[in-house]
Short mmCIF file of C-alpha atoms and ligand atoms in Angstrom, two decimals:
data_model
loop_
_atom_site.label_atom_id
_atom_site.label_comp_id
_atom_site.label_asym_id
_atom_site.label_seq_id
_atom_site.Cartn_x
_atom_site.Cartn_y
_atom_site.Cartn_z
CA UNK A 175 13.29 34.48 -11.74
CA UNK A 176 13.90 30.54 -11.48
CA UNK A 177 10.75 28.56 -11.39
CA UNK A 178 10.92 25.61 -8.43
CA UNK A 179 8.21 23.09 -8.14
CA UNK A 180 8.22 21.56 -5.38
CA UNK A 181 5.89 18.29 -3.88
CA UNK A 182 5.79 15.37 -1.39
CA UNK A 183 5.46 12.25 -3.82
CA UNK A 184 2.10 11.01 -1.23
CA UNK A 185 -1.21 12.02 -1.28
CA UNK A 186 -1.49 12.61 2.87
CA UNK A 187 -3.81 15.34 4.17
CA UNK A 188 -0.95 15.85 6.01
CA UNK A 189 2.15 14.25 4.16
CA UNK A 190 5.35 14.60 6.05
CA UNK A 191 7.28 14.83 3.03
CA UNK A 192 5.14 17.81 1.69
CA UNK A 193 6.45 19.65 4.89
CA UNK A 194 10.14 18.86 3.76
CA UNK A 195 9.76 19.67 0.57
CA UNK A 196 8.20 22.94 1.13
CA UNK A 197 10.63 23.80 3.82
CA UNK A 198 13.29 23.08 1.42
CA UNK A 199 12.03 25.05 -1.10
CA UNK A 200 11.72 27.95 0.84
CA UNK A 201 15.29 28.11 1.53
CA UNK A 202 15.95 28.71 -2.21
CA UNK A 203 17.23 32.42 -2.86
CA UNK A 204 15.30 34.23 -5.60
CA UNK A 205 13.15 31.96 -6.95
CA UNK A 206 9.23 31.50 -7.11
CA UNK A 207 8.14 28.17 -5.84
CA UNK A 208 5.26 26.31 -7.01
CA UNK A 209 3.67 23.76 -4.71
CA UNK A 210 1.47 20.88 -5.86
CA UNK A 211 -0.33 18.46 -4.22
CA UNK A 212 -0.56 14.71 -5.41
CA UNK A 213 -4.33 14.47 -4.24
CA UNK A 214 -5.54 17.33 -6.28
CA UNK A 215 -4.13 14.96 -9.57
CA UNK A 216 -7.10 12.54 -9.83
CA UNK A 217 -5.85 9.46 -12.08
CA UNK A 218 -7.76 5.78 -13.11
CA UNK A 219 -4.87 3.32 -11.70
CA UNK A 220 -2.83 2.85 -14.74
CA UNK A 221 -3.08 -0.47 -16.77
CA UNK A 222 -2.73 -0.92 -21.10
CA UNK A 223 -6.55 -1.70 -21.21
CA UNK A 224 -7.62 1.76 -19.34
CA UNK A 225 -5.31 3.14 -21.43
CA UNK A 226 -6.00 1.59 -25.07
CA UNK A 227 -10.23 2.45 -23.86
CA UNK A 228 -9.41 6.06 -22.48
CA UNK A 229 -6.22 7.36 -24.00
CA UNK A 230 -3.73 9.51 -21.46
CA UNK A 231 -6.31 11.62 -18.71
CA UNK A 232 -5.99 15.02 -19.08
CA UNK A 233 -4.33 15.12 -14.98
CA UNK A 234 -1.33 13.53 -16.36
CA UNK A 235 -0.62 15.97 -19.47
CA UNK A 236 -1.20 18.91 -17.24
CA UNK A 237 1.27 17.35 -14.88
CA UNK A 238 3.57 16.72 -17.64
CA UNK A 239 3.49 20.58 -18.66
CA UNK A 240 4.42 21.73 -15.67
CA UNK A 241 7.34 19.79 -15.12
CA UNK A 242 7.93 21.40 -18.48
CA UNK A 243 7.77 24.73 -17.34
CA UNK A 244 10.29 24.06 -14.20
CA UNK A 245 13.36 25.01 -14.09
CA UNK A 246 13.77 22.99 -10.85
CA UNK A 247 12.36 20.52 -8.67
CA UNK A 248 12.30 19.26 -5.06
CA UNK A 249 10.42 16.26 -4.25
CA UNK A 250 10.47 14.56 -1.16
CA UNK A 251 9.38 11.00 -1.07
CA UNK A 252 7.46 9.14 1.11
CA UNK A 253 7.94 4.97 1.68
CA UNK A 254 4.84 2.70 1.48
CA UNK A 255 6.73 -0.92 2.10
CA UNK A 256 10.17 0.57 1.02
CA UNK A 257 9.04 1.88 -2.14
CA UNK A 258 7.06 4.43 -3.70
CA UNK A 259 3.24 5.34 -2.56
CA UNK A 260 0.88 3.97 -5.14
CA UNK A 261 -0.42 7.16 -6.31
CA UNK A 262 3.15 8.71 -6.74
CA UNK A 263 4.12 5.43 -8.89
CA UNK A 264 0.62 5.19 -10.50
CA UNK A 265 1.48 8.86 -11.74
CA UNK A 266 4.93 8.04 -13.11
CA UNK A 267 3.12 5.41 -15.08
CA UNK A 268 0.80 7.57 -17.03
CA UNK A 269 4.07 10.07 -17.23
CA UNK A 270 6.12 7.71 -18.51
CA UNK A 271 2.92 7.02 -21.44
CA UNK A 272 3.44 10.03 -22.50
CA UNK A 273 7.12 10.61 -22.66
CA UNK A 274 9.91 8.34 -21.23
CA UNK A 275 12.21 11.41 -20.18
CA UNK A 276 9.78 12.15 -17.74
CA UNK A 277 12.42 14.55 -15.67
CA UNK A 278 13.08 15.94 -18.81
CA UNK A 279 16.80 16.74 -17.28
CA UNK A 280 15.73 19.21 -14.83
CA UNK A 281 17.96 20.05 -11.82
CA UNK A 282 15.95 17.76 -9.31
CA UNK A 283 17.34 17.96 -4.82
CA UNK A 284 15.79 14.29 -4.49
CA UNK A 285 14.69 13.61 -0.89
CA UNK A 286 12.69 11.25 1.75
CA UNK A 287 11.53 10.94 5.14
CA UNK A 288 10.08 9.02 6.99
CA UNK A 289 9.29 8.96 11.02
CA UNK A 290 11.72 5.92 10.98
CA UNK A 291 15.15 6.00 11.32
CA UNK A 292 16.00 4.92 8.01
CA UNK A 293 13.94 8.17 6.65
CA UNK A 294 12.98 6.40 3.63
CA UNK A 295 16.31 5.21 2.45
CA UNK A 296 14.81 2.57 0.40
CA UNK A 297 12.50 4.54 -1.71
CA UNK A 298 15.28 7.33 -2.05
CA UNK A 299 17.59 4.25 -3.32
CA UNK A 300 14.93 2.95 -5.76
CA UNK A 301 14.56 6.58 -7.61
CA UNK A 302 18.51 7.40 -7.09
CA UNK A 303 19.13 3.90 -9.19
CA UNK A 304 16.14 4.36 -12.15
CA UNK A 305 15.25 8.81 -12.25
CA UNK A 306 18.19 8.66 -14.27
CA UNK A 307 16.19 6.52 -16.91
CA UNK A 308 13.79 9.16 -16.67
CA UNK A 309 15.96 12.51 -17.23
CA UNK A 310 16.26 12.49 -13.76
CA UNK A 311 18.94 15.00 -12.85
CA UNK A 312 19.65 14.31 -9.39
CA UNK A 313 21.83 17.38 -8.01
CA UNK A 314 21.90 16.15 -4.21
CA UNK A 315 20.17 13.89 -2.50
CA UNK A 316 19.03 13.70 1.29
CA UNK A 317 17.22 11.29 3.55
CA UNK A 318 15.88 12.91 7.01
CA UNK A 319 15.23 10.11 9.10
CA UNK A 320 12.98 10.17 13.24
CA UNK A 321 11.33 13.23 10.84
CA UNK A 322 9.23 13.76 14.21
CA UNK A 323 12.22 14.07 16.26
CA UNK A 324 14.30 15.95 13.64
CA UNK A 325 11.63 18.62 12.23
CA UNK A 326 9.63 21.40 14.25
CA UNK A 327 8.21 24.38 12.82
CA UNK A 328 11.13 26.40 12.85
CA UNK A 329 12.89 23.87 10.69
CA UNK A 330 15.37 21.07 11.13
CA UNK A 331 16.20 20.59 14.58
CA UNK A 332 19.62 18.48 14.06
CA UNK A 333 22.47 21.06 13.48
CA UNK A 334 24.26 18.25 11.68
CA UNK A 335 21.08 17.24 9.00
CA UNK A 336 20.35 21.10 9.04
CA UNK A 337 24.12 21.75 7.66
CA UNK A 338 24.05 18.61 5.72
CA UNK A 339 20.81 19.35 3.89
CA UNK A 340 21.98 23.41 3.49
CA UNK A 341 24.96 22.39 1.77
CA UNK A 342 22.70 20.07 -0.46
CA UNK A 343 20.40 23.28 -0.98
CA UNK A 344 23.45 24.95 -2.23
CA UNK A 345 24.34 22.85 -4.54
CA UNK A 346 20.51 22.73 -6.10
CA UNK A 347 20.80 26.61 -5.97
CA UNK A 348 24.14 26.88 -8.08
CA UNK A 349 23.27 24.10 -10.74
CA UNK A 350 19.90 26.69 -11.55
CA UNK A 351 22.33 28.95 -12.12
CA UNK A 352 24.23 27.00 -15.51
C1 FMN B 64 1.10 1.32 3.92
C2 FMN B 64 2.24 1.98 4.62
C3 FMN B 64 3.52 1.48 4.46
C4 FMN B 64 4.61 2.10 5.08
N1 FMN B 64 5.87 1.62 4.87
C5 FMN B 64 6.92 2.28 5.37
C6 FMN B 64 8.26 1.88 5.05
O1 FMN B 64 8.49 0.94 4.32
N2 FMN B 64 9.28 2.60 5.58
C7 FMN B 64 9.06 3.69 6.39
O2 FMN B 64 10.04 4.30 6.82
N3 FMN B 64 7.82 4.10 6.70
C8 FMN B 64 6.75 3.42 6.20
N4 FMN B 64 5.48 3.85 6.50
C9 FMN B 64 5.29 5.03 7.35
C10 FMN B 64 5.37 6.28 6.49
O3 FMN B 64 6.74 6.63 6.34
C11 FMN B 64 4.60 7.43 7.15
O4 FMN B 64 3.23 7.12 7.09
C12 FMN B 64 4.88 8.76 6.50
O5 FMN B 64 4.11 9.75 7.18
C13 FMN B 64 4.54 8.74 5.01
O6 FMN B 64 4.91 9.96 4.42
P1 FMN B 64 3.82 11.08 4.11
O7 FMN B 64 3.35 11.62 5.47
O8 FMN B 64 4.57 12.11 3.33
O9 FMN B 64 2.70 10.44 3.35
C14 FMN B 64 4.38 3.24 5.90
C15 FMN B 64 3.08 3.73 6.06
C16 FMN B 64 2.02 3.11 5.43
C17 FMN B 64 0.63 3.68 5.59
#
């Protein structure tokens, strides 16, 4: 069976993009998801002086294996200022210390939200433009946008995003297949 790891790139209690990205992942036929959870990753903000006194923390090599031991990935990001949070790009720092192809080429459904209506457009831009630098393998990409008017419990509300974002799912599902 496939492995999926899934995660909202914020460290929110109650991250809204955690909720998408599990959702998401739960549509995925036969495969066992793995959730994690930016706050549980506990990192000194990255700089070359913490890192020439400490070397690379332990957080970010265990991070770094399991995006090894994916086969696939969802992550939803969330926009601080119309980029990433600081803790999501504070961890791509210390990934990128340890190896540049941080992706490492695996099949990624790339997504934001965002209770605007822009749904995080600009951070999904920013990683769209540089993952691929990374061994980002962007399969499909999705922005939800009003996430408070658009998302309920049972799911996307908006029959339009829902079949948008199902089609997307599809897509993620066959490339796991190659
Ligand atoms: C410091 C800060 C900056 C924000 N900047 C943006 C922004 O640029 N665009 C946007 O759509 N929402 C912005 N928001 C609202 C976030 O989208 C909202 O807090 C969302 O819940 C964050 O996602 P999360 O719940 O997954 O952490 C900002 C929120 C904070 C606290």
């Amino acid at each position: 069976m496939k492995k999926i790891i899934a995660f909202g790139a914020s460290s929110s209690k109650t991250s809204i993009n955690k909720t998408l990205a599990v959702h998401v992942a739960s549509k995925v036929a036969d495969t066992s998801i793995t959730v994690i959870d930016l706050k549980d990753y506990h990192l000194p903000l990255y700089s070359v002086d913490v890192e020439a006194e400490i070397g690379i923390p332990e957080e970010a090599r265990k991070f770094d294996e399991i995006i090894k031991s994916a086969d696939g990935l969802i992550i939803s990001l969330a926009e601080h200022n119309g980029t990433y949070t600081a803790v999501f790009k504070n961890l791509l720092d210390w990934l990128t210390r340890i190896d540049m192809n941080v992706w490492k080429g695996k099949p990624m459904l790339l997504m934001a939200t965002s209770p605007g209506q822009r749904g995080g457009a600009s951070v999904l831009a920013a990683a769209k433009s540089y993952f691929p630098f990374m061994q980002g393998n962007i399969i499909a990409d999705f922005a939800l946008p009003s996430f408070y008017d658009n998302y309920s419990s049972a799911g996307i509300s908006n029959k339009k995003l829902a079949s948008e974002l199902n089609d997307k799912v599809e897509l993620f599902e066959q490339s796991l297949e190659k």
